[in-house]
Amino acid sequence: MKVEIWSDVACPWCFIGKRRFETALAAFPHRENVEVIWRSYQLDPGLPDHYDGTEQDYLSTRKGMPADQVAKMFTHVANEAKGEGLEYDFGKVVVANSFTAHRLIHLAAAHGVQDAAKERLLSDHFEHGKDIGNQEYLTALGKDLGIAAAEVADLFSSDKYAEDVRLDFEEARALGVTGVPFFVIDRKFGLSGAQPSETFTAALTRAWDEAKPLELVNAAEGVCGPNGCAVK
C-alpha cells in the first residue's frame, strides 16, 4: 500500500500531521507493507530566498494577518505540537523559500533517506531556528544523511530535481489539493490536515481491507453452490 503525503517544510501543521500519522502507522498491523512517499508543496512559492523579518512579521505583512491573531495562532499551534512531543519556537523561525529544501528531499529519496531528510528539515525549521534555504546548512544536513557535499552543491548550481518538485505541485493541483498536509492512500483515499491518529488508523484499515481480497483459509465440506453441495 502506498501513502503519498503532500507537505511543505514551512508548514507547522505538516510536522504535527507527520507525528500523528506515524503514531497510527506504528500501530498498524500491516505497516511493513506500507510505502510512504513525501511529495512537495509550497504555501508561498513567491517568497524570496531569504525574508528579512520574523515569522510574525511575515504573516502580518505578506498574509495580512493581525498581529494579535498571529500570536494566538502561534500559541495554539505550539500547544498542539507539544501534545505530539514537539517543541516549536516561532520566535526563532527563519523565514526562507522552501523550494531548494524540497529538492534536497528528492535527492534524499534517491539515497533512501527521504523520511529522515523531511524529519530533520521540519525539526530544524520549527524547533531549532535553522535557515532551510541556506547552502551551508543544507550541505551539513546532507552530510548527516550520508549525501556527498558535491551532490548538495549541485542543487545550487543546477536545476537538478526542480522538475520533480514542480511535478509534485502539478499532481497536487490535479488531485484538488488546496492545503497541506494532505495524505493520499493508493490514489483512492484522501485526508486533509493534521488529523487525529485514530482517523489515520481508520483510513489505513479501510484502504487495506478494500485493496486485499478475502483469503480462503480452508475449503471444507458443508457448502453448497449452483452445481450442488461439496462432499469429501
Coordinates of C-alpha atoms in Angstrom, one line a residue:
M1 CA 0.0 0.0 0.0
K2 CA 1.3 3.4 -0.9
V3 CA 0.8 6.6 1.1
E4 CA 1.8 9.9 -0.5
I5 CA 2.0 13.0 1.7
W6 CA 1.9 16.4 0.2
S7 CA 3.6 18.8 2.6
D8 CA 5.7 22.0 2.9
V9 CA 8.7 22.3 5.1
A10 CA 7.4 25.7 6.2
C11 CA 4.0 24.4 7.3
P12 CA 3.7 24.0 11.1
W13 CA 0.7 21.6 10.8
C14 CA 2.7 19.4 8.5
F15 CA 5.1 18.3 11.3
I16 CA 2.2 17.7 13.6
G17 CA 0.4 15.7 10.9
K18 CA 3.6 13.7 10.4
R19 CA 3.7 12.7 14.0
R20 CA 0.1 11.8 14.2
F21 CA 0.3 9.7 11.0
E22 CA 3.4 8.0 12.4
T23 CA 1.6 7.1 15.6
A24 CA -1.2 5.4 13.5
L25 CA 1.3 3.7 11.2
A26 CA 3.4 2.3 14.1
A27 CA 0.3 0.5 15.4
F28 CA -0.9 -0.6 12.0
P29 CA -0.5 -4.4 11.7
H30 CA 0.5 -4.2 8.1
R31 CA 2.9 -1.3 8.5
E32 CA 5.8 -3.3 6.8
N33 CA 3.7 -3.3 3.6
V34 CA 3.1 0.5 3.6
E35 CA 5.4 2.7 1.4
V36 CA 5.4 6.3 2.5
I37 CA 6.4 8.9 -0.1
W38 CA 6.8 12.6 0.6
R39 CA 5.5 15.0 -2.1
S40 CA 6.4 18.6 -2.4
Y41 CA 4.1 21.5 -1.9
Q42 CA 4.7 25.2 -1.3
L43 CA 2.4 27.5 0.6
D44 CA 4.2 30.6 -0.7
P45 CA 6.1 29.9 -3.9
G46 CA 6.8 33.6 -4.4
L47 CA 8.6 34.0 -1.1
P48 CA 12.2 35.4 -1.6
D49 CA 15.0 33.0 -0.9
H50 CA 15.5 34.9 2.4
Y51 CA 12.9 37.1 4.0
D52 CA 14.2 40.0 6.2
G53 CA 11.8 39.7 9.1
T54 CA 10.4 37.3 11.7
E55 CA 7.7 34.7 11.2
Q56 CA 5.2 37.1 12.8
D57 CA 6.3 39.9 10.5
Y58 CA 5.9 37.6 7.5
L59 CA 2.4 36.5 8.4
S60 CA 1.3 40.1 9.2
T61 CA 2.8 41.8 6.2
R62 CA 2.6 39.2 3.4
K63 CA -0.6 37.3 4.6
G64 CA -2.3 40.3 6.1
M65 CA -3.0 38.7 9.5
P66 CA -3.4 41.0 12.5
A67 CA -0.5 40.7 15.0
D68 CA -2.8 39.6 17.8
Q69 CA -4.3 36.8 15.6
V70 CA -0.8 35.6 14.7
A71 CA 0.2 35.5 18.4
K72 CA -2.9 33.4 19.3
M73 CA -2.3 31.1 16.3
F74 CA 1.3 30.6 17.4
T75 CA 0.2 29.7 20.9
H76 CA -2.5 27.3 19.7
V77 CA -0.2 25.5 17.2
A78 CA 2.7 25.3 19.7
N79 CA 0.3 23.6 22.2
E80 CA -0.9 21.2 19.6
A81 CA 2.8 20.4 18.7
K82 CA 3.7 19.9 22.3
G83 CA 0.9 17.3 22.5
E84 CA 2.9 15.3 19.9
G85 CA 6.2 15.7 21.7
L86 CA 7.4 18.7 19.5
E87 CA 8.8 21.9 20.9
Y88 CA 8.0 24.7 18.5
D89 CA 9.8 28.1 18.9
F90 CA 8.2 30.5 16.5
G91 CA 10.4 33.3 17.8
K92 CA 13.5 31.5 16.3
V93 CA 11.9 30.5 12.9
V94 CA 14.0 31.8 9.9
V95 CA 11.6 32.6 7.1
A96 CA 13.0 31.3 3.8
N97 CA 11.8 29.9 0.5
S98 CA 11.5 26.1 0.8
F99 CA 12.0 25.2 -2.9
T100 CA 15.6 24.1 -2.6
A101 CA 14.8 22.2 0.6
H102 CA 12.2 20.2 -1.4
R103 CA 14.8 19.4 -4.0
L104 CA 17.0 18.1 -1.2
I105 CA 14.2 15.8 -0.1
H106 CA 14.0 14.4 -3.6
L107 CA 17.8 14.0 -3.6
A108 CA 17.5 12.2 -0.2
A109 CA 14.8 9.9 -1.7
A110 CA 17.4 8.8 -4.3
H111 CA 19.6 7.8 -1.4
G112 CA 16.8 6.0 0.5
V113 CA 16.7 8.6 3.3
Q114 CA 13.8 10.7 2.3
D115 CA 11.9 10.5 5.6
A116 CA 15.0 11.3 7.6
A117 CA 15.5 14.4 5.5
K118 CA 11.9 15.5 5.9
E119 CA 12.1 14.9 9.7
R120 CA 15.3 17.0 10.1
L121 CA 14.1 19.9 7.9
L122 CA 10.8 20.2 9.8
S123 CA 12.5 19.9 13.2
D124 CA 15.4 22.2 12.4
H125 CA 13.0 24.8 11.0
F126 CA 10.4 24.9 13.7
E127 CA 12.3 23.7 16.8
H128 CA 15.9 24.9 16.2
G129 CA 15.7 28.1 14.1
K130 CA 17.8 26.8 11.2
D131 CA 17.7 28.5 7.8
I132 CA 16.3 25.9 5.4
G133 CA 17.3 27.9 2.4
N134 CA 21.0 28.2 3.4
Q135 CA 23.5 26.2 1.4
E136 CA 25.9 25.7 4.3
Y137 CA 23.0 24.3 6.4
L138 CA 21.7 22.0 3.7
T139 CA 25.2 20.8 3.0
A140 CA 25.7 19.9 6.6
L141 CA 22.3 18.2 6.7
G142 CA 23.2 16.2 3.6
K143 CA 26.4 15.1 5.3
D144 CA 24.4 13.9 8.3
L145 CA 22.2 11.9 5.9
G146 CA 25.2 10.4 4.1
I147 CA 24.9 12.5 1.0
A148 CA 28.1 13.9 -0.5
A149 CA 28.6 17.7 -0.3
A150 CA 29.1 17.8 -4.1
E151 CA 25.6 16.4 -4.7
V152 CA 24.1 19.1 -2.5
A153 CA 26.2 21.7 -4.2
D154 CA 24.5 20.6 -7.5
L155 CA 21.2 21.9 -6.1
F156 CA 22.6 25.4 -6.0
S157 CA 24.5 25.3 -9.4
S158 CA 21.8 23.5 -11.5
D159 CA 18.1 22.7 -11.7
K160 CA 18.5 19.2 -10.5
Y161 CA 15.3 17.8 -9.1
A162 CA 13.5 21.1 -9.8
E163 CA 11.3 19.4 -12.3
D164 CA 10.4 16.6 -9.8
V165 CA 9.3 19.3 -7.3
R166 CA 7.2 21.1 -9.9
L167 CA 5.6 17.8 -10.9
D168 CA 4.6 17.3 -7.3
F169 CA 2.9 20.7 -7.4
E170 CA 1.1 19.8 -10.6
E171 CA -0.1 16.5 -9.2
A172 CA -1.4 18.3 -6.1
R173 CA -3.4 20.6 -8.3
A174 CA -4.8 17.7 -10.4
L175 CA -5.9 15.9 -7.2
G176 CA -7.6 19.1 -5.9
V177 CA -5.1 19.7 -3.0
T178 CA -5.6 23.2 -1.7
G179 CA -3.8 22.9 1.6
V180 CA -1.3 20.7 3.5
P181 CA -0.6 18.3 4.9
F182 CA -2.6 16.1 2.5
F183 CA -2.5 12.4 2.7
V184 CA -3.4 10.1 -0.3
I185 CA -3.7 6.4 0.1
D186 CA -3.3 4.3 -3.0
R187 CA -4.7 7.2 -5.0
K188 CA -8.2 6.3 -3.7
F189 CA -8.5 7.9 -0.3
G190 CA -7.6 11.4 0.7
L191 CA -7.2 13.0 4.1
S192 CA -6.7 16.8 4.5
G193 CA -5.0 18.2 7.6
A194 CA -3.2 17.0 10.7
Q195 CA -6.0 14.6 11.6
P196 CA -6.1 12.7 14.9
S197 CA -4.1 9.4 14.8
E198 CA -7.4 7.5 15.1
T199 CA -8.6 8.9 11.8
F200 CA -5.4 7.8 10.1
T201 CA -5.8 4.4 11.6
A202 CA -9.3 4.1 10.3
A203 CA -8.2 5.2 6.8
L204 CA -5.3 2.8 6.7
T205 CA -7.5 -0.1 7.8
R206 CA -10.2 0.7 5.3
A207 CA -7.8 1.1 2.4
W208 CA -6.0 -2.2 3.3
D209 CA -9.3 -4.1 3.6
E210 CA -10.5 -2.8 0.2
A211 CA -7.3 -3.5 -1.5
K212 CA -6.8 -7.0 -0.2
P213 CA -9.2 -9.7 -1.3
L214 CA -10.6 -12.2 1.2
E215 CA -8.3 -15.1 1.6
L216 CA -9.8 -18.6 1.7
V217 CA -8.4 -20.4 4.7
N218 CA -9.8 -23.8 4.2
A219 CA -12.2 -25.2 1.6
A220 CA -14.1 -27.6 3.9
E221 CA -17.2 -29.6 3.2
G222 CA -20.6 -28.2 4.3
V223 CA -21.0 -25.7 1.5
C224 CA -23.4 -25.7 -1.4
G225 CA -23.3 -23.8 -4.7
P226 CA -25.2 -23.6 -8.0
N227 CA -23.8 -27.0 -9.1
G228 CA -24.6 -28.9 -5.9
C229 CA -23.1 -29.5 -2.5
A230 CA -19.5 -30.3 -1.7
V231 CA -18.7 -33.8 -0.4
K232 CA -15.3 -35.1 0.8

